[in-house]
Short mmCIF file of C-alpha atoms and ligand atoms in Angstrom, two decimals:
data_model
loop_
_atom_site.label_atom_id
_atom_site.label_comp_id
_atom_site.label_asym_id
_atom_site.label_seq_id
_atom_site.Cartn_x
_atom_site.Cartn_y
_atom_site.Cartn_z
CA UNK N 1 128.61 149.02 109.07
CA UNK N 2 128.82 146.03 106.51
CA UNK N 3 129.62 147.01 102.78
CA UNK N 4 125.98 145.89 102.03
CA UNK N 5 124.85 148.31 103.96
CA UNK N 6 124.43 152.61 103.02
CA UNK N 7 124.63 155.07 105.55
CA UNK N 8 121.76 157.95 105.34
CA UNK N 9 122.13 161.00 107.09
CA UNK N 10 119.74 163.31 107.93
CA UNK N 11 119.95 166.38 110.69
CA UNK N 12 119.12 164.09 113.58
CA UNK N 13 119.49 160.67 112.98
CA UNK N 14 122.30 158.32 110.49
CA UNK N 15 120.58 154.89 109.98
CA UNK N 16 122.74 151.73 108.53
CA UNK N 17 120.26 150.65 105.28
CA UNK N 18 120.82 147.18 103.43
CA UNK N 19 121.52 146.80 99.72
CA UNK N 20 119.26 144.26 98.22
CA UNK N 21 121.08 142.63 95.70
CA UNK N 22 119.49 140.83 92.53
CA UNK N 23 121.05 138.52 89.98
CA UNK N 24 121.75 141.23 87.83
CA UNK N 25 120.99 145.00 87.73
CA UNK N 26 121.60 148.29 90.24
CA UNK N 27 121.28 146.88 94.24
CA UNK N 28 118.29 148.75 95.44
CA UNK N 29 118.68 150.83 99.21
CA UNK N 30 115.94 148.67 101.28
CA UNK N 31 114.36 151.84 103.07
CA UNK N 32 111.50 149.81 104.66
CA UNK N 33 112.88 151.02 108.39
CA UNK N 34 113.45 154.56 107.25
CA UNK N 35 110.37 156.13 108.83
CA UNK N 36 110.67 153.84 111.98
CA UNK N 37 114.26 155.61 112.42
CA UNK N 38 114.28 159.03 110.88
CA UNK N 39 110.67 160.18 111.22
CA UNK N 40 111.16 161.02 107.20
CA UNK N 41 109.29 158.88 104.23
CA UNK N 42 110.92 159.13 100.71
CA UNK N 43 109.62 160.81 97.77
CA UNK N 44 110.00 159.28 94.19
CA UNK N 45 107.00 160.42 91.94
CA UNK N 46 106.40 157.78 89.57
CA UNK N 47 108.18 155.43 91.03
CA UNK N 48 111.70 156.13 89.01
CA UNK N 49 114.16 155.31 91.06
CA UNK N 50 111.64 152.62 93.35
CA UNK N 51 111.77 148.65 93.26
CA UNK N 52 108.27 147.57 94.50
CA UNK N 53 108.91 143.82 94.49
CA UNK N 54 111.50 141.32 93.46
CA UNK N 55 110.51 139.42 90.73
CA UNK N 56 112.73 136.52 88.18
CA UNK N 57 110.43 136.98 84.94
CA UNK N 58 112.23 139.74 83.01
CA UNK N 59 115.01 141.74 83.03
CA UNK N 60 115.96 145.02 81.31
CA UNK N 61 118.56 146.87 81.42
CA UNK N 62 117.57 150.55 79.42
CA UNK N 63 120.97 151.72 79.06
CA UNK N 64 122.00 148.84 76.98
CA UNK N 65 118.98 147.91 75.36
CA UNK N 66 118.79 144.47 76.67
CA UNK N 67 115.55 142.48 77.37
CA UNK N 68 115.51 138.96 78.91
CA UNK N 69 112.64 136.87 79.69
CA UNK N 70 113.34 134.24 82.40
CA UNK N 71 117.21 134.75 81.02
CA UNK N 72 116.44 134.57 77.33
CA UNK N 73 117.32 137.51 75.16
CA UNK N 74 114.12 139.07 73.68
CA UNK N 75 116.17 138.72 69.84
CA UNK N 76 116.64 135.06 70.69
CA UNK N 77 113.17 134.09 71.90
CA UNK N 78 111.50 136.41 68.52
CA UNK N 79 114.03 134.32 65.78
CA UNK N 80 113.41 130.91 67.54
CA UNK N 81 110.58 130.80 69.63
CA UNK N 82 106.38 131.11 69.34
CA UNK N 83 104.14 133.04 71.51
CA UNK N 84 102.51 130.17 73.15
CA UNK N 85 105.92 128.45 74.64
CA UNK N 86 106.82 132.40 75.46
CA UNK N 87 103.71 132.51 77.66
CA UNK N 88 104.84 128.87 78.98
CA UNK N 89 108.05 130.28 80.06
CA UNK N 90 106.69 133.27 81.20
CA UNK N 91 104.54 131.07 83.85
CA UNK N 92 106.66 128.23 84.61
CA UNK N 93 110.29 130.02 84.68
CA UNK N 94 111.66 127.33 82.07
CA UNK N 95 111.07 126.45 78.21
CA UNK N 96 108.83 123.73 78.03
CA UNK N 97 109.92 120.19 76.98
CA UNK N 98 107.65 118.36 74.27
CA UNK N 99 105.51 116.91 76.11
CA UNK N 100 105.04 119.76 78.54
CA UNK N 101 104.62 122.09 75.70
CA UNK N 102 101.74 119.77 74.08
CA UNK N 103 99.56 119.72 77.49
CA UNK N 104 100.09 123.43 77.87
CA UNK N 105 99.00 123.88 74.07
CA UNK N 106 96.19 121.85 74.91
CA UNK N 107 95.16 123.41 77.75
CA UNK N 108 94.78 126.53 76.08
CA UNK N 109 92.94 125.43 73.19
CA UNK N 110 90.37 123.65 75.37
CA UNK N 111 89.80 127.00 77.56
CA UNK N 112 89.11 129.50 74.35
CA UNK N 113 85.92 129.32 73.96
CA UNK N 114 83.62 131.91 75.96
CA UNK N 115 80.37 131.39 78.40
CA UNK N 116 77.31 132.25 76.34
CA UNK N 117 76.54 134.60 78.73
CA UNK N 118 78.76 136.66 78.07
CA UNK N 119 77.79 137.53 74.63
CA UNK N 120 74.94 139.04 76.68
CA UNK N 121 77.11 141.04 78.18
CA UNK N 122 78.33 142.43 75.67
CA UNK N 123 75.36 143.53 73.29
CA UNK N 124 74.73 145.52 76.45
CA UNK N 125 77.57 148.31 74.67
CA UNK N 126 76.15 150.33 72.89
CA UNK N 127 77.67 149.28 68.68
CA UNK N 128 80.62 152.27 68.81
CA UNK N 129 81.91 151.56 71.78
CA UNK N 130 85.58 151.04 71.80
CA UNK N 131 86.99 147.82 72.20
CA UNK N 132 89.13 148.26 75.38
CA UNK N 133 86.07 149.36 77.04
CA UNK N 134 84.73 146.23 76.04
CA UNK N 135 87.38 144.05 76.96
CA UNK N 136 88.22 145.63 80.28
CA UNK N 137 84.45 145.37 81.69
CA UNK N 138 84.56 141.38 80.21
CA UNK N 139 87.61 140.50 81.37
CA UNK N 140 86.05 141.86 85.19
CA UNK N 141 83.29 140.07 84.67
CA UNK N 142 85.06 136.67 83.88
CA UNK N 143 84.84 136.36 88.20
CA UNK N 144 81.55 135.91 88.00
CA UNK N 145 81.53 133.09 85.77
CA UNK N 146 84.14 131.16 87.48
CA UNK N 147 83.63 131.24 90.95
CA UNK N 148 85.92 127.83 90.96
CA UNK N 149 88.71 129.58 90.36
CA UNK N 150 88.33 132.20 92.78
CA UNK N 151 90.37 130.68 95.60
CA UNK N 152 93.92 133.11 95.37
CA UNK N 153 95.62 129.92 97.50
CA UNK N 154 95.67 127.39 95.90
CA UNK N 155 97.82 126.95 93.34
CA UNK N 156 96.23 125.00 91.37
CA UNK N 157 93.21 127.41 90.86
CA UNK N 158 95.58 130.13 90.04
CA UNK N 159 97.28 127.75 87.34
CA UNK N 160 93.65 127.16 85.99
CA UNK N 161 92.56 131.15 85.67
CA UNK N 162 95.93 131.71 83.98
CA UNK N 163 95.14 129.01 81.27
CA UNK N 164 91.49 130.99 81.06
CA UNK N 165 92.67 134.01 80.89
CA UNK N 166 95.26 133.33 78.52
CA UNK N 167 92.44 131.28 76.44
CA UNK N 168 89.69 133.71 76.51
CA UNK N 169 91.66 136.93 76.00
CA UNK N 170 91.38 136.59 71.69
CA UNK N 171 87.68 135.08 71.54
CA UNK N 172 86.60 137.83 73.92
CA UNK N 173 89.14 140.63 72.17
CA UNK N 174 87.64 139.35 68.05
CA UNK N 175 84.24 139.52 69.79
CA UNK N 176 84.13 142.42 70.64
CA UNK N 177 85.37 143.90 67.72
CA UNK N 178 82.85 141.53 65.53
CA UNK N 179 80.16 143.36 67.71
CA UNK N 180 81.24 146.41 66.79
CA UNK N 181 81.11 146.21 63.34
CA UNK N 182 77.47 144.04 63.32
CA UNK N 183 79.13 140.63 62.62
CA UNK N 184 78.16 137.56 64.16
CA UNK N 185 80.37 136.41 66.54
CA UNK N 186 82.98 133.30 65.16
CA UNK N 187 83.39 130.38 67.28
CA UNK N 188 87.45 129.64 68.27
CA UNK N 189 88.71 126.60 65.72
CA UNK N 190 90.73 124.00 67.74
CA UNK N 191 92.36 122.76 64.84
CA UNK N 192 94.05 126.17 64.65
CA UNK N 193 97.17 127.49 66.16
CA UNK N 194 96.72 130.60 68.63
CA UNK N 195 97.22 133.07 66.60
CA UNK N 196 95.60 131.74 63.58
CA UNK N 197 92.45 130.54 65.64
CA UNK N 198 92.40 134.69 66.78
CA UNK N 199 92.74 135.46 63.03
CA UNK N 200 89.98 133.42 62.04
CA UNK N 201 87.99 134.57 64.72
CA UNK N 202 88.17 137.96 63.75
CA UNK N 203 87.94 138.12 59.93
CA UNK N 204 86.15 134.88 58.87
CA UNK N 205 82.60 135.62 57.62
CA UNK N 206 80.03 132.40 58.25
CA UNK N 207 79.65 132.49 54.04
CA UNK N 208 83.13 131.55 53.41
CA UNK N 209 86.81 130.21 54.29
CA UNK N 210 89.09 132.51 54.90
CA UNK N 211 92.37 132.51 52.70
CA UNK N 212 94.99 134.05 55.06
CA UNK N 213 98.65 135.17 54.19
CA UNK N 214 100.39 132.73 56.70
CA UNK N 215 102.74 136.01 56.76
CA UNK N 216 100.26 137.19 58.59
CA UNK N 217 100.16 134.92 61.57
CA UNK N 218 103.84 134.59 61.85
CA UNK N 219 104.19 137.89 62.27
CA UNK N 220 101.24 138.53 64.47
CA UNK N 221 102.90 135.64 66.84
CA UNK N 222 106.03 137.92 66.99
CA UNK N 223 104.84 141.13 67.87
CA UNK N 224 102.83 138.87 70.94
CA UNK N 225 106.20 137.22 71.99
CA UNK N 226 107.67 141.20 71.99
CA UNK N 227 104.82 142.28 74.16
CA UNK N 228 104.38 139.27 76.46
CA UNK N 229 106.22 140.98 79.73
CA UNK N 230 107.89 144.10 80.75
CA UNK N 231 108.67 143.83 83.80
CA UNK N 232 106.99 146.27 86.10
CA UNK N 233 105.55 148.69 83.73
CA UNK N 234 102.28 150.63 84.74
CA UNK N 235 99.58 148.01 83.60
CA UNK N 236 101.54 144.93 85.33
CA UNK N 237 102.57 146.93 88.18
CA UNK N 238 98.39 147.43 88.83
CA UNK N 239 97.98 143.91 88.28
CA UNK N 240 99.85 143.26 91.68
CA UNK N 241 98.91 146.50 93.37
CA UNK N 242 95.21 144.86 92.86
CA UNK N 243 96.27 141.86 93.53
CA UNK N 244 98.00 142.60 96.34
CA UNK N 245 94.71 143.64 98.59
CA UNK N 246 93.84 139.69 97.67
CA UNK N 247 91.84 140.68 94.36
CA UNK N 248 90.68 137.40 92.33
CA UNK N 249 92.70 137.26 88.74
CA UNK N 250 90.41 138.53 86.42
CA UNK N 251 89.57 141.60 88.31
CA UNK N 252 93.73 141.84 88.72
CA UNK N 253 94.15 141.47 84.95
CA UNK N 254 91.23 143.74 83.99
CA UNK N 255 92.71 146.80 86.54
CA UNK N 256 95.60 146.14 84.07
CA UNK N 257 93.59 146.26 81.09
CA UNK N 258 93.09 149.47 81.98
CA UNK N 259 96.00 151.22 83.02
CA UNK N 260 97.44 149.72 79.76
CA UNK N 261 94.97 151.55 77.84
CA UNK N 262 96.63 154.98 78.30
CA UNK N 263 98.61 156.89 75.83
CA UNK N 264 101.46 157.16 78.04
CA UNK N 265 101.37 153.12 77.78
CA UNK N 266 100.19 151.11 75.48
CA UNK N 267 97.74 153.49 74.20
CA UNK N 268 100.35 154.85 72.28
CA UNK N 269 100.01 152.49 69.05
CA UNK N 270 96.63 153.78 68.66
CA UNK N 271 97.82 157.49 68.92
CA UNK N 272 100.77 156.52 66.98
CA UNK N 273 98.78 155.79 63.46
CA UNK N 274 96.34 159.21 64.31
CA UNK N 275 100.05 160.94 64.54
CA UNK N 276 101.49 159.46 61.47
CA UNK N 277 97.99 159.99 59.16
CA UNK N 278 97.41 163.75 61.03
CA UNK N 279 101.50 164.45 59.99
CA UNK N 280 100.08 162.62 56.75
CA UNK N 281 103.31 163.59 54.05
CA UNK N 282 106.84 162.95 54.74
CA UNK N 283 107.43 167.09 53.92
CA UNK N 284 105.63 167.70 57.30
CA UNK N 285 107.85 165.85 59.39
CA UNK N 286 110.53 168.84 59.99
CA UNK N 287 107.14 171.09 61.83
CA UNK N 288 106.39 167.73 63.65
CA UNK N 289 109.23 167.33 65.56
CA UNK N 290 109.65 170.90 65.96
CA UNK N 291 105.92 171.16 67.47
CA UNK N 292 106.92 167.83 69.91
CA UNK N 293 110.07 170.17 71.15
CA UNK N 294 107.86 173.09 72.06
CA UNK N 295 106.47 172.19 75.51
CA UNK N 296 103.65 174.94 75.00
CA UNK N 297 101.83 172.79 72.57
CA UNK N 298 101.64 169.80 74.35
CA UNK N 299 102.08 167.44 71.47
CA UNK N 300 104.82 164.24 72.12
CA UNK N 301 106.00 162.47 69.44
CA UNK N 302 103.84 159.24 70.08
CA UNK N 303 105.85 155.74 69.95
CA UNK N 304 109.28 157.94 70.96
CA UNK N 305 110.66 157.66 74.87
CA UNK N 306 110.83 155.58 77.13
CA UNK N 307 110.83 155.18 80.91
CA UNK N 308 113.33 152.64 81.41
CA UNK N 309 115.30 153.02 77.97
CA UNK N 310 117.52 155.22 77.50
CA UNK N 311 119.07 153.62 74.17
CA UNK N 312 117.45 151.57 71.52
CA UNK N 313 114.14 150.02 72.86
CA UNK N 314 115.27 146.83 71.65
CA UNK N 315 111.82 145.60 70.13
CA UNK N 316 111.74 148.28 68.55
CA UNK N 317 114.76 146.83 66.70
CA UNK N 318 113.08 143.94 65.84
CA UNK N 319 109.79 145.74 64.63
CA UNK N 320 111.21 147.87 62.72
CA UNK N 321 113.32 144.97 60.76
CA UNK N 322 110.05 143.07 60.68
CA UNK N 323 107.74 146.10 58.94
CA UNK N 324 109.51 146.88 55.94
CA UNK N 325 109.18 142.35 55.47
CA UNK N 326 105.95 141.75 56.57
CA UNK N 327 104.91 145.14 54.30
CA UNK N 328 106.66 143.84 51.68
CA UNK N 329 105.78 139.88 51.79
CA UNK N 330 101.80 141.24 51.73
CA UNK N 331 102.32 143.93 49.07
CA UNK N 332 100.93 146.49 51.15
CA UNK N 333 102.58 149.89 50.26
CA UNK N 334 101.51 151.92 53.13
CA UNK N 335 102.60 155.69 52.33
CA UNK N 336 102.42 155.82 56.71
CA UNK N 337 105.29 153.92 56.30
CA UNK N 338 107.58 157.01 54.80
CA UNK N 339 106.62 159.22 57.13
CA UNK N 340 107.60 156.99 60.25
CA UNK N 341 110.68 156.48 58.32
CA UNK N 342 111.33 159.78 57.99
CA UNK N 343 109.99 161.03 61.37
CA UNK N 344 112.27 158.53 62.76
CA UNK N 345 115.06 160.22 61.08
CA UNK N 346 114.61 163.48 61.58
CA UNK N 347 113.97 162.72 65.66
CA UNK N 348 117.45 160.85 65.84
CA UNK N 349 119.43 162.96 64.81
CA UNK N 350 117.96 166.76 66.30
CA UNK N 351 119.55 167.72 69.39
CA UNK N 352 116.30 167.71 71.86
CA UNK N 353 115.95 164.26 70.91
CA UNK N 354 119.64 163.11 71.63
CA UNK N 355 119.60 165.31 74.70
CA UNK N 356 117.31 163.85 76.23
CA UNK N 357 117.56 160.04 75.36
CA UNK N 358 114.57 159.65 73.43
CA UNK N 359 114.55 156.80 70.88
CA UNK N 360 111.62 154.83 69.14
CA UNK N 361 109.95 152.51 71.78
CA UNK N 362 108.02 149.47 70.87
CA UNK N 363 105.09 151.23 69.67
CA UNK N 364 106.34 152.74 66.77
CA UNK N 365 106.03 150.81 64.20
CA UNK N 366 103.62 148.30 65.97
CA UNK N 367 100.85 150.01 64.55
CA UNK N 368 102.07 149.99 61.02
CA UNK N 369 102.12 145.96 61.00
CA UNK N 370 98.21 146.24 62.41
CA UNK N 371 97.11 148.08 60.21
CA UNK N 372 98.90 146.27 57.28
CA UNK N 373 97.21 143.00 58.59
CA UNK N 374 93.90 144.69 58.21
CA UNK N 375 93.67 145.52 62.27
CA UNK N 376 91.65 148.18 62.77
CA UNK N 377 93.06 151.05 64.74
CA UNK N 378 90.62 150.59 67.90
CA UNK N 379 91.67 147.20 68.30
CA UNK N 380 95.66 148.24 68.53
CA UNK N 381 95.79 148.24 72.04
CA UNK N 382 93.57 144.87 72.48
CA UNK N 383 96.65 143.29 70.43
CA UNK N 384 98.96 144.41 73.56
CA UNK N 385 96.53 143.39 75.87
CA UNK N 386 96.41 140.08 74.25
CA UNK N 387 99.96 139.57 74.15
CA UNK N 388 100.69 140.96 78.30
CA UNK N 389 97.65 138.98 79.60
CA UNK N 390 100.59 136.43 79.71
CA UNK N 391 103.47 138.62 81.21
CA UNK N 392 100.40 140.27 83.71
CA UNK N 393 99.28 136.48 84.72
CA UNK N 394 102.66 135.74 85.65
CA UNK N 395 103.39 138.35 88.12
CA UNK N 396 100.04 137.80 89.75
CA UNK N 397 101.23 134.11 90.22
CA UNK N 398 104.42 134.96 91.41
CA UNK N 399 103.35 137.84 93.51
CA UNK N 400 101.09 135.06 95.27
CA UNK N 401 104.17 132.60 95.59
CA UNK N 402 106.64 134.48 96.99
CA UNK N 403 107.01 134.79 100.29
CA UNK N 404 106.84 138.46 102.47
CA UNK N 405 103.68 139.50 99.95
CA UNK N 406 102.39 142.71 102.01
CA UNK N 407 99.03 145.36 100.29
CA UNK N 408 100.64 147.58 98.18
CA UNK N 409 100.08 151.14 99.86
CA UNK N 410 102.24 153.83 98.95
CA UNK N 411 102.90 157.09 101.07
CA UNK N 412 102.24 160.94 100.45
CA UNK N 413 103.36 164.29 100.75
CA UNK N 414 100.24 166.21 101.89
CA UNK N 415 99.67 169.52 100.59
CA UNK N 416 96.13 170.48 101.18
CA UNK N 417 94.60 172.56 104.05
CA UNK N 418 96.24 172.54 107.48
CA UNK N 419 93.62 171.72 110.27
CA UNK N 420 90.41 174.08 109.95
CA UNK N 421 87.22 174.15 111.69
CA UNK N 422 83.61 173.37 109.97
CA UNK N 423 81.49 176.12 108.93
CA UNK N 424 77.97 175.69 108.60
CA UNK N 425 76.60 176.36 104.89
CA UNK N 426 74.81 179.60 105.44
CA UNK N 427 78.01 181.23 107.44
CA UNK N 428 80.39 180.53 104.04
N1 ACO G 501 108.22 163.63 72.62
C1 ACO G 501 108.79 164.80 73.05
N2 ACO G 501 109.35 164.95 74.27
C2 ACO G 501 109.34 163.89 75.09
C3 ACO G 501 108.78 162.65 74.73
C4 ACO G 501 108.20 162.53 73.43
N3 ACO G 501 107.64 161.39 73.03
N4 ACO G 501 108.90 161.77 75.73
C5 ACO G 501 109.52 162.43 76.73
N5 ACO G 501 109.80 163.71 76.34
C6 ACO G 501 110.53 164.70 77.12
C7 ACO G 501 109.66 165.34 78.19
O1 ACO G 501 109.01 166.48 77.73
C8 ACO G 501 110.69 165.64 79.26
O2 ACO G 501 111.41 166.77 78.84
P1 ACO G 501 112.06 167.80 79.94
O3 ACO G 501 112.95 166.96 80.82
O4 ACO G 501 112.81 168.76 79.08
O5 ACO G 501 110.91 168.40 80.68
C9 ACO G 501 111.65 164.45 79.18
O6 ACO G 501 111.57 164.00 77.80
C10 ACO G 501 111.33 163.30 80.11
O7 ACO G 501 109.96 162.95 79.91
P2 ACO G 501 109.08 162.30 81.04
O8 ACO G 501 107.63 162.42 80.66
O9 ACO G 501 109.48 162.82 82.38
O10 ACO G 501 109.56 160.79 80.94
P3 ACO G 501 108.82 159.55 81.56
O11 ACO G 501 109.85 158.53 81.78
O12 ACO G 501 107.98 159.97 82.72
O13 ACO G 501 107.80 159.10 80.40
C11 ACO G 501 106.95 158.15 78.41
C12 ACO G 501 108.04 158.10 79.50
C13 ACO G 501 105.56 158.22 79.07
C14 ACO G 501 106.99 156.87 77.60
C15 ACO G 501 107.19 159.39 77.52
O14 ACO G 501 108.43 159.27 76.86
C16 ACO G 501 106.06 159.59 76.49
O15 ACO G 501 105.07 160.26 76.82
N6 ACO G 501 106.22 159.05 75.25
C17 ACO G 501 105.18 159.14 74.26
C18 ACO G 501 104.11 158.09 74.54
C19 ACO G 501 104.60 156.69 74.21
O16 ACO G 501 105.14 156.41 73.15
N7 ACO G 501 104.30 155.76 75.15
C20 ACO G 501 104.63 154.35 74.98
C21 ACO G 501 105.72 153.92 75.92
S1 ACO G 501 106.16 152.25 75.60
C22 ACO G 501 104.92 151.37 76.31
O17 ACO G 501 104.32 151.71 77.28
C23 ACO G 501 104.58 150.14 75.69
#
């Protein structure tokens, strides 16, 4: 047996299984012969201890609290970097020289704006529908306005529905919101930056400028660099489960769209403002977190665990630094604010939460900077998508690139009926 190798026993059979080794991380047991040999599939419900791909876009490591994109630490890439070259990186596995950066930047800017169409499409919702509705059923429906980028193998037409996708993701995400609240839809500005051209599209009124806090911007570009990728998280990991049957992009991305729109997932800085105004008064905090301990009343403390980290989520590091600035720099004095604060708190240091590794994720205080840039709640988990369209784009690319791609088609333990015979209705 070589030492790359791990020896599984079972009653009848022991079978010689490879390590795959990465760059960095745990080696993962390649099991991909274990039925051939034993007879016996493996069980891992949600996927906890399962590697469904190899991938070189990001790296964490939970127990540490580290985050790299393409090798850069997340802290790094937020102090020095902007969204757009993030979402360069992201794509093309290196930071983008000038020039490179400038044709990229152009690219996008010359892809943002929308096909009229589509503006039919959506006064089709009714006005209260919510936004990730609305952007889900869109983004679908981008593949049938560009049939010229339908073709999975060619690169080049998978370069070209990244760019759109990308693009279209904030006029499609401000229009729907504009929709919602009887506004007429704003035009994307190419003069503007990404996230200011987003900004404008989603608070400028026809009747005048708009005067925006360039706080604003900056630090709406930073939370989108913190949620660009994520490795294999739920939404990106149904990106490439639907794109692994051969799925065009935009239905990929929109399968994302909404597996990212769960609570569990990115849902969760939308449910983490309802907590924080429903818990409404720092005093209420200590019932709170004794309610999210008592497994009877099926209440979590939204914004607080984490699948992979097991430490500091360390974005939410960053966010949390970032809040109390961008709070302060706009003069909003957001009474939300104390209770996170003191939620936060009271969750560190109480023994369930230490026990069992829970610490604030990314969402927690997310939803705070929203709100305090005049976001509406809805629209929280548009932001996300916004920012992952890049990170989700990625992985469809690579998953198309790299070699050995296969339908992702997971297993079961059946526990239903054993075989039965059919009886007709009137003998039941
Ligand atoms: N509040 C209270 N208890 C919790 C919480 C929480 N937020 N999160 C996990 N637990 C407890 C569970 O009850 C369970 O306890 P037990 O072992 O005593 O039964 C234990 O911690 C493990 O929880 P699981 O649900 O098995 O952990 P899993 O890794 O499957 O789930 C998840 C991770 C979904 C993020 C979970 O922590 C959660 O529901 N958090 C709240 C929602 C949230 O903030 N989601 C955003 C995640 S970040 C993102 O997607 C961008």
């Amino acid at each position: 047996m070589s030492s790359n190798n791990v020896t599984l026993t079972t009653p009848d059979h022991s079978v010689s299984l490879p390590l795959v080794e990465g760059s960095l991380g745990p080696s993962c047991v390649d099991i991909a012969s274990i039925y051939r040999e034993t007879g016996h599939f493996t069980f891992d419900p949600g996927f906890a201890a399962t590697a469904s791909c190899k991938s070189a876009i990001t790296f964490i490591d939970g127990e540490k609290g580290v985050l790299l994109y393409r090798g850069y630490p997340i802290e790094q890439l937020a102090e020095q970097s902007r969204f757009l070259e993030v979402a360069y990186l992201l794509l093309e596995g290196e930071l983008p020289g000038t020039a490179e950066m400038a044709g990229f930047e152009d690219a996008v800017t010359h892809h943002t704006m929308m096909h009229e169409s589509l503006k039919n499409f959506l006064r089709g919702f009714h006005y209260d529908a919510h936004p990730m509705a609305m952007l889900c059923a869109s983004i679908a429906s981008l593949s049938a306005f560009y049939h010229d980028t339908l073709d999975i193998n060619d690169p080049a037409q998978r370069k070209l529905a990244a760019i759109r996708l990308i693009a279209k993701m904030p006029t499609i995400a401000a229009a729907a919101y504009r929709y919602s609240i009887g506004w007429p839809i704003r035009y994307p500005r190419n003069n503007l930056e990404y996230v200011d051209r987003f900004l404008h599209m989603m608070f400028e009124v026809p009747s005048e400028p708009l005067e925006m806090n360039p706080v604003a911007a900056k630090a709406l570009d930073l939370l989108f660099i913190l949620h660009a990728d994520h490795e294999q998280n739920a939404s990106t990991s149904t990106v490439r489960l639907v794109g692994s049957t051969g799925a065009n992009p935009y239905a990929s991305v929109a399968a994302g769209i909404a597996a990212l729109w769960g609570p569990a997932h990115g849902g969760a800085n939308e449910a983490v403002l309802k907590m924080l105004a429903e818990i409404g008064d720092a005093k209420n905090v200590d019932k709170a977190v004794a309610r999210a301990k008592d497994k009877e009343s099926g209440f979590r403390l939204m914004g607080f665990g984490h699948r992979v980290y097991k430490n500091f989520d360390p974005r939410a590091k960053i966010i949390r630094a970032m809040c109390h600035d961008v709070l302060d720099k706009l003069g909003v004095n957001d009474p939300l604010l104390e209770v996170a604060l003191k939620l936060e708190e009271a969750a560190l240091k109480d023994d369930y939460f230490i026990s069992h590794k829970l610490y604030p994720n990314v969402d927690f205080y997310s939803g705070l900077i929203y709100k305090a840039l005049k976001i509406p709640t809805e629209m929280f988990t548009v932001m996300f998508a916004i920012a992952r369209t890049a990170g989700w784009i990625a992985h469809w690319i690579e998953q198309h690139e790299m070699p050995g791609g296969r339908i992702g088609r997971p297993r079961q333990v059946y526990v239903g009926a054993e075989p039965r015979e059919y009886v007709a209705i009137d003998k039941r």
